[in-house]
Amino acid sequence: MTCRKVTKDVYFLGAIDWDRRLFDALIPLPNGTTYNSFLVKGSDKTALIDTVDPSKSHVLLDNLNDSDIPHLDYVVINHAEQDHSGSLPVVLEKYPEAQVVTNQKCKNLLVEMLLIPEEKFRVIDDRSTLMLGNKTLEFIFCPWVHWPETMVTYLREDKILFSCDFFGSHLATSELSATDQALLYESAKRYYAEIMMPFTVPIQKNLEKIQKIPIDIIAPSHGPLHNQPSFIMDAYRDWISRRVKNEVVIGYVSMHDSTHKMVEHLVDVLIQQGIRVQQFDLTRSDIGTFAMALVDAATLILASPTTLGGAHPQVVFGAYLANALRPKTRFVSIIGSYGWGGKMYDQLVGLLSNLKIEFLDPVIIKGYPKKQDFESLTDLGVLIQKKHNENAIS
Ligand code: FEO
């Protein structure tokens, strides 16, 4: 690759990871990702903003060579997670004169995780600035978007916000800026669901902070740049709002078809009630799609057979994930089938303790569903619609 111009004296030096399919050994990446690193050439000083994942260090080094800078004064690190900081050691090896510019919390993490020597750092405060001659970098702390040390960097003269994970998307693309808004929205929503959803309160606070700044370009550290900042900022406002939609997400597993038949019936009832439904077989669904569905849905149904004395392990994982992601879901019900007993219901309720939800009556039956069981599921579907109507969920 070569370095690419963003604006005059601002360059993209990042790497496209077309082939990566799993992040944090957890999150599926159907569209790969990018690790975005930027170079700002001031009249006096030059700064690199964030690095790339260590697996792509060679791309960043090639791009630095291509940028033809005689030396590097600063490496700004917005966030210590290794997909952005992991190439810092090789950059410092190439440019031993460079200072690492970051906040105290980030410095502490980089010393611990990457063994960067203390004397390499220049520690900055919230809203402090760094002059590069004719260009000014302003540092704005944005804790918990995505880690406690996270900050963003604002280039005042160009009105570019280097937002790191904030407003990012896991989308490998050759385009520097977003052109396909539908694809960008989908990728950014998936990213929000998987990475950002547990942090809606800090996101709200940090969004209020940065929306006061005039921004022409948002340059996140994953995915394409945003030339229309309002598009992604409005999307974030919607996702973090308390508004839920007239939607039900069903995460289920079935071993011998009993639970599957229950799910099928409930889905039919919900469709008849005019409710949008998304159904996920948790043994084979992409958990990112499941997470994305949870962003808006008013109701979550977990459906499981009883196995090993409790819920199926994949439903346990689905419940654990939903609890950790803290969606704004209002209602939950648990349905499923057992052979001779078990603690499936109590186990799943216990796993959802983070969520501010009302549990609707479960439908847990013995064996294959019978007439009265289907009637109970019909009643549950009608109750869900009643709850949605009562709460003006549309
Ligand atoms: Fe893309 Fe939190 O790292």
Coordinates of C-alpha atoms and ligand atoms in Angstrom, one line a residue, residues 23-24 34-35 79-84 145-147 149-150 164-165 170 191 195-196 221-222, ligand 1:
F23 CA -11.7 -10.1 16.7
D24 CA -10.7 -10.5 20.4
T34 CA -9.1 -1.8 8.9
Y35 CA -6.6 -0.3 11.4
H79 CA -6.3 4.1 23.1
A80 CA -4.0 1.4 24.5
E81 CA -5.8 -1.6 23.0
Q82 CA -3.3 -3.4 20.8
D83 CA -5.2 -3.1 17.5
H84 CA -4.2 0.6 17.7
V145 CA -15.3 4.7 24.6
H146 CA -14.0 2.0 24.6
W147 CA -11.6 1.7 27.6
E149 CA -8.1 5.7 29.1
T150 CA -9.6 6.4 25.7
C164 CA -10.3 6.0 17.5
D165 CA -12.9 3.3 18.3
H170 CA -15.3 -3.3 11.1
Y191 CA -19.6 -2.4 15.7
I195 CA -18.2 -3.0 21.2
M196 CA -20.0 0.1 22.4
S221 CA -9.5 3.9 13.7
H222 CA -11.6 1.2 12.1
Ligands
FEO1 FE1 -10.2 -1.0 18.2 FE2 -10.8 -0.9 21.6 O1 -9.8 -1.2 20.1

